[in-house]
mmCIF file of C-alpha atoms and ligand atoms in Angstrom:
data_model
loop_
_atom_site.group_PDB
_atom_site.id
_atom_site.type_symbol
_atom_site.label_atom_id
_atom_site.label_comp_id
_atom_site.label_asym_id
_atom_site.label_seq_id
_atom_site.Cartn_x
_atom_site.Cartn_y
_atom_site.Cartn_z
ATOM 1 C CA UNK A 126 -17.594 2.097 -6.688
ATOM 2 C CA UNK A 127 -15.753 -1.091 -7.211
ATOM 3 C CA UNK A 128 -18.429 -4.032 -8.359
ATOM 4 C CA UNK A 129 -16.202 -6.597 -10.064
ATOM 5 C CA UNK A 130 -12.870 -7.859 -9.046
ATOM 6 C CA UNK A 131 -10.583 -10.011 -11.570
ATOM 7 C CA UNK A 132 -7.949 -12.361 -9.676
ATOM 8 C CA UNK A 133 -5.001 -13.967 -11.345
ATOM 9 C CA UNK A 134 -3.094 -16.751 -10.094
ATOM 10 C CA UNK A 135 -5.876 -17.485 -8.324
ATOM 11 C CA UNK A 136 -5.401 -21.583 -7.630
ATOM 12 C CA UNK A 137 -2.401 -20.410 -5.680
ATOM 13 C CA UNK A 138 -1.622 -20.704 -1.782
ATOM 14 C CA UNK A 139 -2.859 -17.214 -1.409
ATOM 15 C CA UNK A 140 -5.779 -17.018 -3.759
ATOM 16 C CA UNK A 141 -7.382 -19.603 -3.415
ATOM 17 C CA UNK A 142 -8.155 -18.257 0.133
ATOM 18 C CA UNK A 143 -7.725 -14.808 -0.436
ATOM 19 C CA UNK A 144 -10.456 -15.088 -3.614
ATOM 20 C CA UNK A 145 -12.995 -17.040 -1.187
ATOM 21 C CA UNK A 146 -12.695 -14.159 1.379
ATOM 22 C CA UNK A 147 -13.382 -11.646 -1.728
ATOM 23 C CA UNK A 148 -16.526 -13.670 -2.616
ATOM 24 C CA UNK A 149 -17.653 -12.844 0.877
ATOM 25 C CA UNK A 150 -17.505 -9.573 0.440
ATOM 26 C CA UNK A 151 -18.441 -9.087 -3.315
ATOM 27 C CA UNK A 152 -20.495 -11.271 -3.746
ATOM 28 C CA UNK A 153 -20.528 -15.214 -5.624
ATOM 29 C CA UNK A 154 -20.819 -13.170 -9.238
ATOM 30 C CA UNK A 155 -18.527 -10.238 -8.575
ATOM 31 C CA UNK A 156 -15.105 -11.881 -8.176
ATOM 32 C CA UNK A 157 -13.592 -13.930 -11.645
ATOM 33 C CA UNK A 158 -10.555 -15.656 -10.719
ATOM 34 C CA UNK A 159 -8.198 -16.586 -13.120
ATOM 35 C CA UNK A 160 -5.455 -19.041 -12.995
ATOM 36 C CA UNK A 161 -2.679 -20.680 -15.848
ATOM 37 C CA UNK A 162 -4.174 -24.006 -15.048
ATOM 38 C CA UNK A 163 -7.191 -25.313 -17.145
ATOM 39 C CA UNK A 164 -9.315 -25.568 -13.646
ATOM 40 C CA UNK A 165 -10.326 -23.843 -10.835
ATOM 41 C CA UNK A 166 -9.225 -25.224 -7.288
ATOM 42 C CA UNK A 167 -11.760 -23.221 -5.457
ATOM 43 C CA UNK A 168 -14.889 -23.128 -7.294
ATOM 44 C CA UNK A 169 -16.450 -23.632 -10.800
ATOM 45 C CA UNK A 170 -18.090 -20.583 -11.556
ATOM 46 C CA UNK A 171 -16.596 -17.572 -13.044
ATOM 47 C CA UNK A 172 -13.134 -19.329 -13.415
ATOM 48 C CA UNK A 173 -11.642 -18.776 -16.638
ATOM 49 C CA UNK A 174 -8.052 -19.498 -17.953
ATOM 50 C CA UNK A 175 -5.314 -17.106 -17.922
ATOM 51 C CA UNK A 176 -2.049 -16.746 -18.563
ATOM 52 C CA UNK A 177 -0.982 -13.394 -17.026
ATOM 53 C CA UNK A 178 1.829 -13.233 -20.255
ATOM 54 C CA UNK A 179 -1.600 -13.164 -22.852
ATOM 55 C CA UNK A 180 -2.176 -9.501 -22.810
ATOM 56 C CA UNK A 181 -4.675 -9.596 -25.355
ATOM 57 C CA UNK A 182 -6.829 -12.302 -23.681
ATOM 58 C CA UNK A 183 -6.456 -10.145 -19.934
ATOM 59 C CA UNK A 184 -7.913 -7.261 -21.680
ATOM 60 C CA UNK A 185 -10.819 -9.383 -23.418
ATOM 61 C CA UNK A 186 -11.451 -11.162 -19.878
ATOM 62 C CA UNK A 187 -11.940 -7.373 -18.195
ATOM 63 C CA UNK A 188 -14.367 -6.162 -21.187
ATOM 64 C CA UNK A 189 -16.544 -9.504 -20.619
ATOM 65 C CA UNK A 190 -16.724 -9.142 -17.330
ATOM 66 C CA UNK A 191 -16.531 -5.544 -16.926
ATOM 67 C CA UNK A 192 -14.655 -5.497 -14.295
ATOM 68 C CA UNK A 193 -13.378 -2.903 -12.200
ATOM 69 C CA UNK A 194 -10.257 -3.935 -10.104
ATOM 70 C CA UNK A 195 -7.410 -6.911 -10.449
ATOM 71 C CA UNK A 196 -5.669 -8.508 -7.938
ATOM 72 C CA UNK A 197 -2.794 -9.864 -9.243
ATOM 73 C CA UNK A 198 -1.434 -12.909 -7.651
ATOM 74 C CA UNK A 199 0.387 -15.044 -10.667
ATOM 75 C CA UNK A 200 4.320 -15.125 -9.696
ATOM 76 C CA UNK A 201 6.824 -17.292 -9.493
ATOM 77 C CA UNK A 202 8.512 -17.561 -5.765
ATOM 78 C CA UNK A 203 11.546 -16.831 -4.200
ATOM 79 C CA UNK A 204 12.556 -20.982 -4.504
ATOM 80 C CA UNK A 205 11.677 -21.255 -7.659
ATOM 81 C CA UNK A 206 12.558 -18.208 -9.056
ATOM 82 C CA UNK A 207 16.378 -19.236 -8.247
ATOM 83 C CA UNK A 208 15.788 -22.422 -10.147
ATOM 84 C CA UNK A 209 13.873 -20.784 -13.225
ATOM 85 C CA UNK A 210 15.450 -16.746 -13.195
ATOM 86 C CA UNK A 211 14.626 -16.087 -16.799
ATOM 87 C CA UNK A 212 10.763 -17.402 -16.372
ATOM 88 C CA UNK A 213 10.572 -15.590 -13.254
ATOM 89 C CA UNK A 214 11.657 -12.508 -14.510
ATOM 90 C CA UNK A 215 8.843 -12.913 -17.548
ATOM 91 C CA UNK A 216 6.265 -13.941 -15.694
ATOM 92 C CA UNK A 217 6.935 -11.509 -12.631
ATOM 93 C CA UNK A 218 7.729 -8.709 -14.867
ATOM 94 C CA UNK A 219 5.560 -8.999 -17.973
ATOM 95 C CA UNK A 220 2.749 -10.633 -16.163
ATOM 96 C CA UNK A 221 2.325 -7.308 -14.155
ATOM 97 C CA UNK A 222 2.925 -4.726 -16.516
ATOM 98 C CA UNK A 223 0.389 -6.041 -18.651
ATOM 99 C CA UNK A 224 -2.015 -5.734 -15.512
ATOM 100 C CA UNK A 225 -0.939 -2.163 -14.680
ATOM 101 C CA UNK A 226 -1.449 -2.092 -18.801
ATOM 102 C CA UNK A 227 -5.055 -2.993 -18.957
ATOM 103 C CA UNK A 228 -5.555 -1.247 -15.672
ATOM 104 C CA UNK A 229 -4.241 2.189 -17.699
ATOM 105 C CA UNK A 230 -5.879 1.462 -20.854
ATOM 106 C CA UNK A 231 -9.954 0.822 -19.441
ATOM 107 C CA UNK A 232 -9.484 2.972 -16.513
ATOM 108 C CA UNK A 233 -9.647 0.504 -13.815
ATOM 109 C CA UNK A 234 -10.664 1.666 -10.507
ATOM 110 C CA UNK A 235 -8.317 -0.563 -8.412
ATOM 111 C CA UNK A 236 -5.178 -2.860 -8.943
ATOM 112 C CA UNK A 237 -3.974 -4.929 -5.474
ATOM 113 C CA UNK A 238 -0.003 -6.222 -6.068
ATOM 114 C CA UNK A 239 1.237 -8.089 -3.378
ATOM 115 C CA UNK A 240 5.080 -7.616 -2.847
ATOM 116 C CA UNK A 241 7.518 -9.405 -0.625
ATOM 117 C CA UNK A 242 10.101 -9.617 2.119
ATOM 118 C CA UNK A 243 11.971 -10.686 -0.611
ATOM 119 C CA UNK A 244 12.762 -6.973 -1.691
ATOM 120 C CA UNK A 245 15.192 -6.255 1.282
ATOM 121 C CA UNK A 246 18.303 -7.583 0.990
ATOM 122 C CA UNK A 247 22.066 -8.333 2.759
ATOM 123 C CA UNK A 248 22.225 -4.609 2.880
ATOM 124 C CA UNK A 249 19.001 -3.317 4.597
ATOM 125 C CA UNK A 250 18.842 -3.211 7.854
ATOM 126 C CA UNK A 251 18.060 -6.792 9.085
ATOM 127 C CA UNK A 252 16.516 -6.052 12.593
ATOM 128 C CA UNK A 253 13.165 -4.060 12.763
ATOM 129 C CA UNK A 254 13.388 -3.553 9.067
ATOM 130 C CA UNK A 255 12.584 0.339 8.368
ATOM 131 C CA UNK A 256 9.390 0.790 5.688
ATOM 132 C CA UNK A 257 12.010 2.937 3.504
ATOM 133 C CA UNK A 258 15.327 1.844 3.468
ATOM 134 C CA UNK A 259 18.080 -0.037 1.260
ATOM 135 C CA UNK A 260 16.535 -2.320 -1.301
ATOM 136 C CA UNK A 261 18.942 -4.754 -2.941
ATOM 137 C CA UNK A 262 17.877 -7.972 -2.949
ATOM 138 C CA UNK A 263 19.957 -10.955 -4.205
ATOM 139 C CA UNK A 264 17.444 -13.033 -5.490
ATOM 140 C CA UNK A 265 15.934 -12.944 -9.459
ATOM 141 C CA UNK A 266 12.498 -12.919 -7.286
ATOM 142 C CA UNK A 267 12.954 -10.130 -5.011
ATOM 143 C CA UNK A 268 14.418 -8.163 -8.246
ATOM 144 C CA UNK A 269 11.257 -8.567 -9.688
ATOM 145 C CA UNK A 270 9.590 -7.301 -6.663
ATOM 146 C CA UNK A 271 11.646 -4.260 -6.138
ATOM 147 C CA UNK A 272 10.620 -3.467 -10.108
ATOM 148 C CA UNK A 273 7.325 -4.696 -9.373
ATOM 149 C CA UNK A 274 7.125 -1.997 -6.637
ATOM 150 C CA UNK A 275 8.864 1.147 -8.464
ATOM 151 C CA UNK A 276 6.954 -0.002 -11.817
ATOM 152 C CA UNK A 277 3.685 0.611 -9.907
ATOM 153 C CA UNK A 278 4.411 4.031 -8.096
ATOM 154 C CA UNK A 279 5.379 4.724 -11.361
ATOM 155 C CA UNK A 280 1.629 4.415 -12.461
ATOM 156 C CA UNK A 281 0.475 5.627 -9.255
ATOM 157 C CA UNK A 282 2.174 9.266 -10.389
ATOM 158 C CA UNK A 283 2.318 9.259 -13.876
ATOM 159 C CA UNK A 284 -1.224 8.384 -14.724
ATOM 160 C CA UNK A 285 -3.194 8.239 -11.367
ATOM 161 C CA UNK A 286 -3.771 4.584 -11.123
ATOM 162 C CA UNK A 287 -5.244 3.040 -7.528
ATOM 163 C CA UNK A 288 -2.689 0.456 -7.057
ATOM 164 C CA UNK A 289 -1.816 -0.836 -3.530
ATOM 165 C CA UNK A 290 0.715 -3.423 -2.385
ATOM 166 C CA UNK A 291 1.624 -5.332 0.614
ATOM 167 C CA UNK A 292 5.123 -7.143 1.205
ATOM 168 C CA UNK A 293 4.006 -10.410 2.701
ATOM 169 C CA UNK A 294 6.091 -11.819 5.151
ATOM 170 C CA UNK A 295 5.909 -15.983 4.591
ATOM 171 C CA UNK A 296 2.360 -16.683 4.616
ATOM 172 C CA UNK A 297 1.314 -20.133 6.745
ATOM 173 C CA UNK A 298 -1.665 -21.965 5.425
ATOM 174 C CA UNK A 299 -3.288 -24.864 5.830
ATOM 175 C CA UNK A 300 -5.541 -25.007 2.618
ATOM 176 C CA UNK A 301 -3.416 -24.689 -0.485
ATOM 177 C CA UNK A 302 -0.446 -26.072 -0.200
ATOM 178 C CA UNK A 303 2.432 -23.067 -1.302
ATOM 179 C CA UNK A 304 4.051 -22.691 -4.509
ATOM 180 C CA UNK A 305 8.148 -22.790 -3.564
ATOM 181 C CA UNK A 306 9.132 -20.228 -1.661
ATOM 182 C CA UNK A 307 11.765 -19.697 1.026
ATOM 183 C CA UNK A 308 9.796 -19.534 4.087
ATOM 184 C CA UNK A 309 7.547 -23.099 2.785
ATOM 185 C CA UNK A 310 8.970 -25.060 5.606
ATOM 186 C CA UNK A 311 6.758 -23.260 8.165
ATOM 187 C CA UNK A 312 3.584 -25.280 6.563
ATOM 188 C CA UNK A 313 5.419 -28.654 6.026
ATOM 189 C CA UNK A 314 6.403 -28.690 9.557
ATOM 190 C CA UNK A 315 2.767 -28.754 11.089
ATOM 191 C CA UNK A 316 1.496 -31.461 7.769
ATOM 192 C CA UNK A 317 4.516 -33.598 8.902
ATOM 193 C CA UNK A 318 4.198 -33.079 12.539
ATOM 194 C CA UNK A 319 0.925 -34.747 12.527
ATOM 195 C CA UNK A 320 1.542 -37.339 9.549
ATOM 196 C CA UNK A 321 4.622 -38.367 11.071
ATOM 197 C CA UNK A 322 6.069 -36.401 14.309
ATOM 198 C CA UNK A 323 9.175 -35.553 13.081
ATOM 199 C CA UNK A 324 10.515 -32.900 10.188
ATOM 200 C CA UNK A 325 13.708 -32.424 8.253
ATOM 201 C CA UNK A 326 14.100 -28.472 7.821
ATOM 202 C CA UNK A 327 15.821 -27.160 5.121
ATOM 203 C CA UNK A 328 16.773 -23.770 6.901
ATOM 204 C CA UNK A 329 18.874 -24.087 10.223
ATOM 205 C CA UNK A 330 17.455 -23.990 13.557
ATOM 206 C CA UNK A 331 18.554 -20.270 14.473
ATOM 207 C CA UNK A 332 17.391 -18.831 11.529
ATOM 208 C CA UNK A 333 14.678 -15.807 11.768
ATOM 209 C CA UNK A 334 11.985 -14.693 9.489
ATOM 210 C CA UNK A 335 8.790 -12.833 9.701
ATOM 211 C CA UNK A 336 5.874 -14.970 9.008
ATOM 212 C CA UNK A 337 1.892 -14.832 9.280
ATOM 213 C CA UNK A 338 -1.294 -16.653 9.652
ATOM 214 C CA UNK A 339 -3.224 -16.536 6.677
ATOM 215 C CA UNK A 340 -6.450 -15.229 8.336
ATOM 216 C CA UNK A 341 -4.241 -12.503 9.248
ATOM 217 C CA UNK A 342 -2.830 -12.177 5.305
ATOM 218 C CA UNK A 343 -6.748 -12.248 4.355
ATOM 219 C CA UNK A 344 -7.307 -9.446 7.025
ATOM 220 C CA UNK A 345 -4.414 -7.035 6.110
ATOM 221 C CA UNK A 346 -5.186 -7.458 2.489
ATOM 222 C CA UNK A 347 -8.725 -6.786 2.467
ATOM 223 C CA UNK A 348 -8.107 -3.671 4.983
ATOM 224 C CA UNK A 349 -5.514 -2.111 2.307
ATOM 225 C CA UNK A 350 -7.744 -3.315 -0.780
ATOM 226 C CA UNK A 351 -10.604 -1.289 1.096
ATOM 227 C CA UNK A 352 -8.865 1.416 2.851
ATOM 228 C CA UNK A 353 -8.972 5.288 1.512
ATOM 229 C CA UNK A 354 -6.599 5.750 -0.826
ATOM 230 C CA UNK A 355 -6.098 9.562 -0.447
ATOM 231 C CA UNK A 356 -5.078 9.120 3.316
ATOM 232 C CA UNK A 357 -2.364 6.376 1.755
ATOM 233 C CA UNK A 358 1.478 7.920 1.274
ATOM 234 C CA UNK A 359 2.656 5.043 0.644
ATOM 235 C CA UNK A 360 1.585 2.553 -2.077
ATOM 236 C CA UNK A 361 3.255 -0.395 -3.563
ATOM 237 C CA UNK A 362 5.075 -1.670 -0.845
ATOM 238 C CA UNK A 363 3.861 -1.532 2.484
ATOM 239 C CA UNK A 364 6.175 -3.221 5.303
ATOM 240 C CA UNK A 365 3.825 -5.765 7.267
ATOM 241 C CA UNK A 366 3.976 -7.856 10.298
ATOM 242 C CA UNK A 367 2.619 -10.421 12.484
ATOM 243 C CA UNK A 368 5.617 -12.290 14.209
ATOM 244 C CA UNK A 369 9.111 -13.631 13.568
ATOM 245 C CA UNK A 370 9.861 -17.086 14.498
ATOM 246 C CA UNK A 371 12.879 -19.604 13.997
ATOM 247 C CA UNK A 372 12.288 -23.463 12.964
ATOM 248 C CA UNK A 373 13.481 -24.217 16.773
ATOM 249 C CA UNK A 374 10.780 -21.602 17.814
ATOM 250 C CA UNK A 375 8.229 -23.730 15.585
ATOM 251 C CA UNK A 376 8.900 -26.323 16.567
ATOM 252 C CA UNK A 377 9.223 -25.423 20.175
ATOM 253 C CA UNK A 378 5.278 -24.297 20.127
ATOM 254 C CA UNK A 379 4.192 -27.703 17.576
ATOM 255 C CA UNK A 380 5.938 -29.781 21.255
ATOM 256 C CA UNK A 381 3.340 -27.651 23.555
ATOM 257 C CA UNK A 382 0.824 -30.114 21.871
ATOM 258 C CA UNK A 383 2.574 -32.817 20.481
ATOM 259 C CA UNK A 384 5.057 -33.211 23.020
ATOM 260 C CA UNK A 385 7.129 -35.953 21.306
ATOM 261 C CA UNK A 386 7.462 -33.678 17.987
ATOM 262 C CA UNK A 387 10.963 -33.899 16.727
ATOM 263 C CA UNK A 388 13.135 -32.077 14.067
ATOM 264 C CA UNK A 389 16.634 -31.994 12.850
ATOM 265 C CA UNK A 390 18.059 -29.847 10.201
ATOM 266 C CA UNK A 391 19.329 -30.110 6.484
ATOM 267 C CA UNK A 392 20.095 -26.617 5.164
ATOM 268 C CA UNK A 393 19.789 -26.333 1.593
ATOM 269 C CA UNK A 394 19.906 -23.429 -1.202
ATOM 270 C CA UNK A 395 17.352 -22.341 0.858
ATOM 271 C CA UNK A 396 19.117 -20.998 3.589
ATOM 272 C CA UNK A 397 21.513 -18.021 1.706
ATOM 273 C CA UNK A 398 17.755 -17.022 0.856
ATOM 274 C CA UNK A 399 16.753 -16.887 3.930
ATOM 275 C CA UNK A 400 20.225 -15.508 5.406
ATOM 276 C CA UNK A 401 19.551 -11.988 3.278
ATOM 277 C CA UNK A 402 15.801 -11.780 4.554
ATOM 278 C CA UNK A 403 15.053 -9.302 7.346
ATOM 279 C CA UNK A 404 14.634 -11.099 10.777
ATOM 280 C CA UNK A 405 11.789 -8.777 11.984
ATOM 281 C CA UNK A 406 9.920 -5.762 10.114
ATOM 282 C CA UNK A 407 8.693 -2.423 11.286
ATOM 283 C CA UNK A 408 5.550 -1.866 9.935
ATOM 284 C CA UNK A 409 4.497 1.112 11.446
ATOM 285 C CA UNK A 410 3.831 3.086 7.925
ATOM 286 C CA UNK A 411 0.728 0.136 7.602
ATOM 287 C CA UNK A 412 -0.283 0.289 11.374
ATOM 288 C CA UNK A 413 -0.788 4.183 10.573
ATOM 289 C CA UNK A 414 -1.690 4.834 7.425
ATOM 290 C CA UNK A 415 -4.256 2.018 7.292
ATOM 291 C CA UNK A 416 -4.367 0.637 10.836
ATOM 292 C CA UNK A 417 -2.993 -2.392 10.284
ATOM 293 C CA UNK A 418 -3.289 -5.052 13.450
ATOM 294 C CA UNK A 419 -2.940 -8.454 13.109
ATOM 295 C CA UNK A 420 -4.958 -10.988 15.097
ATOM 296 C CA UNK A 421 -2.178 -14.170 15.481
ATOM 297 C CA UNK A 422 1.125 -15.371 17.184
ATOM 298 C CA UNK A 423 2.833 -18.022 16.833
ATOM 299 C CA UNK A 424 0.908 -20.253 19.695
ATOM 300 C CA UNK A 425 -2.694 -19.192 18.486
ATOM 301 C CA UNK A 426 -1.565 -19.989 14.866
ATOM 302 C CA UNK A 427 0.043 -23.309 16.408
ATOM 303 C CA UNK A 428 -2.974 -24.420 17.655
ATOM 304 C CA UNK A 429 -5.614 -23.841 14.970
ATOM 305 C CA UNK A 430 -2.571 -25.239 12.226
ATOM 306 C CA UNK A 431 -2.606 -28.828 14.060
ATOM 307 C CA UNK A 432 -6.242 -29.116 14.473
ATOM 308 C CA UNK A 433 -7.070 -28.207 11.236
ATOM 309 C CA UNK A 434 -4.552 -30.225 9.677
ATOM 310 C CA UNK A 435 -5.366 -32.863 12.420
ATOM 311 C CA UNK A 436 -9.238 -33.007 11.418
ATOM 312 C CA UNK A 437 -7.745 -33.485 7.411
ATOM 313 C CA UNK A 438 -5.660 -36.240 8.906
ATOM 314 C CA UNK A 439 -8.276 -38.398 11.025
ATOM 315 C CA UNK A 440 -10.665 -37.837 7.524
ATOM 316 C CA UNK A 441 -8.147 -39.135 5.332
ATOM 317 C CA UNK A 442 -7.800 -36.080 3.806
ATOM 318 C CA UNK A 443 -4.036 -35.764 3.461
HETATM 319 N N1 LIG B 300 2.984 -17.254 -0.050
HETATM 320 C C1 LIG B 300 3.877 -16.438 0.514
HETATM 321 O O1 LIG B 300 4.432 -16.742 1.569
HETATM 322 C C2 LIG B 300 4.181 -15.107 -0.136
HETATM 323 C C3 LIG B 300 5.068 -14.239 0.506
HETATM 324 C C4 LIG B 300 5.385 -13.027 -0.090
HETATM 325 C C5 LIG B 300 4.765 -12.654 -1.277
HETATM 326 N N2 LIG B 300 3.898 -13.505 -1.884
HETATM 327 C C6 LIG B 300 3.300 -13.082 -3.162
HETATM 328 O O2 LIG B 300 1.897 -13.323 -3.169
HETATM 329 C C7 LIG B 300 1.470 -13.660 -4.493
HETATM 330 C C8 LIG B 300 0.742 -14.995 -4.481
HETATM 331 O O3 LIG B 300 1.620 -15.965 -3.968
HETATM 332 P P1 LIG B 300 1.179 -17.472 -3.653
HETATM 333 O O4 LIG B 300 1.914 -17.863 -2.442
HETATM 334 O O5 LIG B 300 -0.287 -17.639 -3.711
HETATM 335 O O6 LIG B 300 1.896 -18.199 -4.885
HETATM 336 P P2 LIG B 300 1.616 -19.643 -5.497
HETATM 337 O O7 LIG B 300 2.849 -20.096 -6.160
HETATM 338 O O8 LIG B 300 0.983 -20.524 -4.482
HETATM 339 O O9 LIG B 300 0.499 -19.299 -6.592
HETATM 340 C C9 LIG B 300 0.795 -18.602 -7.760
HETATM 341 C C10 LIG B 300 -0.232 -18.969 -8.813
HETATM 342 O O10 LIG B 300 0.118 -18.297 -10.012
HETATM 343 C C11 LIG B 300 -0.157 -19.175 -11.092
HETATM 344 N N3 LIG B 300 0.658 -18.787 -12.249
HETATM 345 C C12 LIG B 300 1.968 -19.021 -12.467
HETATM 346 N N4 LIG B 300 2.336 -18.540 -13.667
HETATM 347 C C13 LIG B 300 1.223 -17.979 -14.209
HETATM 348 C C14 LIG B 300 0.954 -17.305 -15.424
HETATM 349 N N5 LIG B 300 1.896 -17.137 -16.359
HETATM 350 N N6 LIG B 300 -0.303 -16.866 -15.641
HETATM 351 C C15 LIG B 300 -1.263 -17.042 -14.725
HETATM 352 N N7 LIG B 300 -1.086 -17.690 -13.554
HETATM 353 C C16 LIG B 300 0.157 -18.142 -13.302
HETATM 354 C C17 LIG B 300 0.180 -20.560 -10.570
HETATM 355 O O11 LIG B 300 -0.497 -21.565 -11.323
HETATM 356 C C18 LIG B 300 -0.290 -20.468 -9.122
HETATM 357 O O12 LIG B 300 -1.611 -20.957 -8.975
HETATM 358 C C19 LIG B 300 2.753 -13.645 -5.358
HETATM 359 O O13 LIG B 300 2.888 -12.369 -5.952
HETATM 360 C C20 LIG B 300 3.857 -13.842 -4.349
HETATM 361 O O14 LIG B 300 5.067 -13.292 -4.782
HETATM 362 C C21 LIG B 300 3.604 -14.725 -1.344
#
């Protein structure tokens, strides 16, 4: 049975929810998160530092703790992959074969890796995105993935390891800001829609992604992390979905409460990004295999976005 759960990259715009959520289940004690920074943005006990590269110190970390599963969250993103290749490739690469490492070497019961859209590629399908199909992305990040992926059904086979991965559309949040990826305009444009009512985009007003509420991202993980593993065929890299939207579709639903909300649009290296992403995903493999449903669209995610970020406003908080 799985007791104690190690995160890494935990401070991020993921984990620092995703960890909380954990806690819930788990228990205060039972979850150690684990960031590269010197401090913890989500609580102060059981945070340690980590640097995902620091094999040695990983393997100490799950011998103090004794823990039992990792979920491994420290990457670089799509954005700032392009910008940093080399790093991203150390840090995406070596960062999670050490994990799958440590995981082999003291028998771990469970590893969770998330993946990404970022695996598909000008030459998949772009519409309703099959769960197996062409995967050659263009990006140093979505390289990393597609390794990340194979490198872990690699384990899965050759030694039995309990690894399970998700690719995550762009996840919306409104707690943590996120850490430079393609699909980061879809949380700037609610924070500047209600600091200032107007947004520059840096992808054009046509262009289509899949995104997703983080409640639903908490949900979907936490459902895989949990599900059965022997009624799982696939593993690594589960297709998932919630909706696809364009910034003129954002901002289209941000008007239906903030009627004078304006935008105009500044592509930047961005948008080639965004240009080899799929515009909508079929992830029918998740909705069977672990029955995968998820909760928002775009208007109910809308809503709850500007009055949270609205509260954080009228408290000063932004
Ligand atoms: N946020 C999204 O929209 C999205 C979409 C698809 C996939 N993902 C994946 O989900 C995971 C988490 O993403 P996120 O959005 O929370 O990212 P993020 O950038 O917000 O957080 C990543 C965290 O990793 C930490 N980190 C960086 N280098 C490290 C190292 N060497 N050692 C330890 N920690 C290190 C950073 O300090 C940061 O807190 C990543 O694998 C990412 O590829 C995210």
């Amino acid at each position: 049975m799985i007791k104690r759960i190690l995160f890494t990259g935990s401070n991020g715009q993921i984990g620092s929810e995703l960890s909380r959520a954990f806690r819930k289940i788990y228990g205060n004690e039972n979850v150690i998160v684990t960031d590269i920074a010197p401090n913890s943005k989500v609580a102060d006990d059981h945070y340690e530092q980590l640097d995902v590269l620091d094999a040695d110190r990983l393997a100490k970390l799950v011998d103090t703790y004794k823990v039992d599963a990792i979920v491994h969250l420290a990457a670089l993103l799509s954005a700032v992959g392009e910008q940093k290749p080399q790093l991203a490739w150390n840090i995406n690469m070596n960062g999670t074969i050490n994990v799958f490492e440590v995981a082999r070497e003291k028998k771990l019961q469970r590893v969770f890796v998330p993946s990404s859209i970022g695996v598909f590629g000008s030459t998949t399908p772009l519409d309703n995105t099959p769960q197996d199909t062409v995967l050659q992305p263009s990006t140093m990040y979505g390289i990393t993935k597609v390794s990340g992926e194979l490198l872990g059904d690699y384990y899965v086979k050759k030694y039995g390891l309990d690894i399970r991965g998700l690719r995550y559309p762009g996840i919306i949040s409104n707690d943590t800001l996120p850490g430079g990826g393609t699909t980061d305009y879809a949380v700037a444009i609610y924070y500047d829609a209600i600091k200032q009512g107007s947004y520059e985009c840096f992808l054009s007003e046509n262009t289509m992604l899949p995104m997703m509420y983080m409640p639903d991202c908490i949900k979907a993980t936490t459902d895989l992390f949990q599900a059965d593993f022997s009624k799982l065929k696939h593993h690594t890299g589960f297709n998932l979905a919630a909706f696809s939207v364009t910034p003129k579709d954002m901002a289209a639903s941000i008007r239906k409460y903030i009627p004078n909300f304006t935008i105009s649009y500044k592509p930047d290296f961005r948008q080639a990004i965004a240009d080899s992403w799929p515009n909508t995903i079929d992830d029918s493999a998740a909705r069977t295999e672990w029955q995968w449903k998820p909760n928002y669209d775009l208007d109910t995610m809308t809503q709850d976005m500007l009055k949270v970020i609205g509260d954080k406003h009228t408290k000063g908080l932004l």
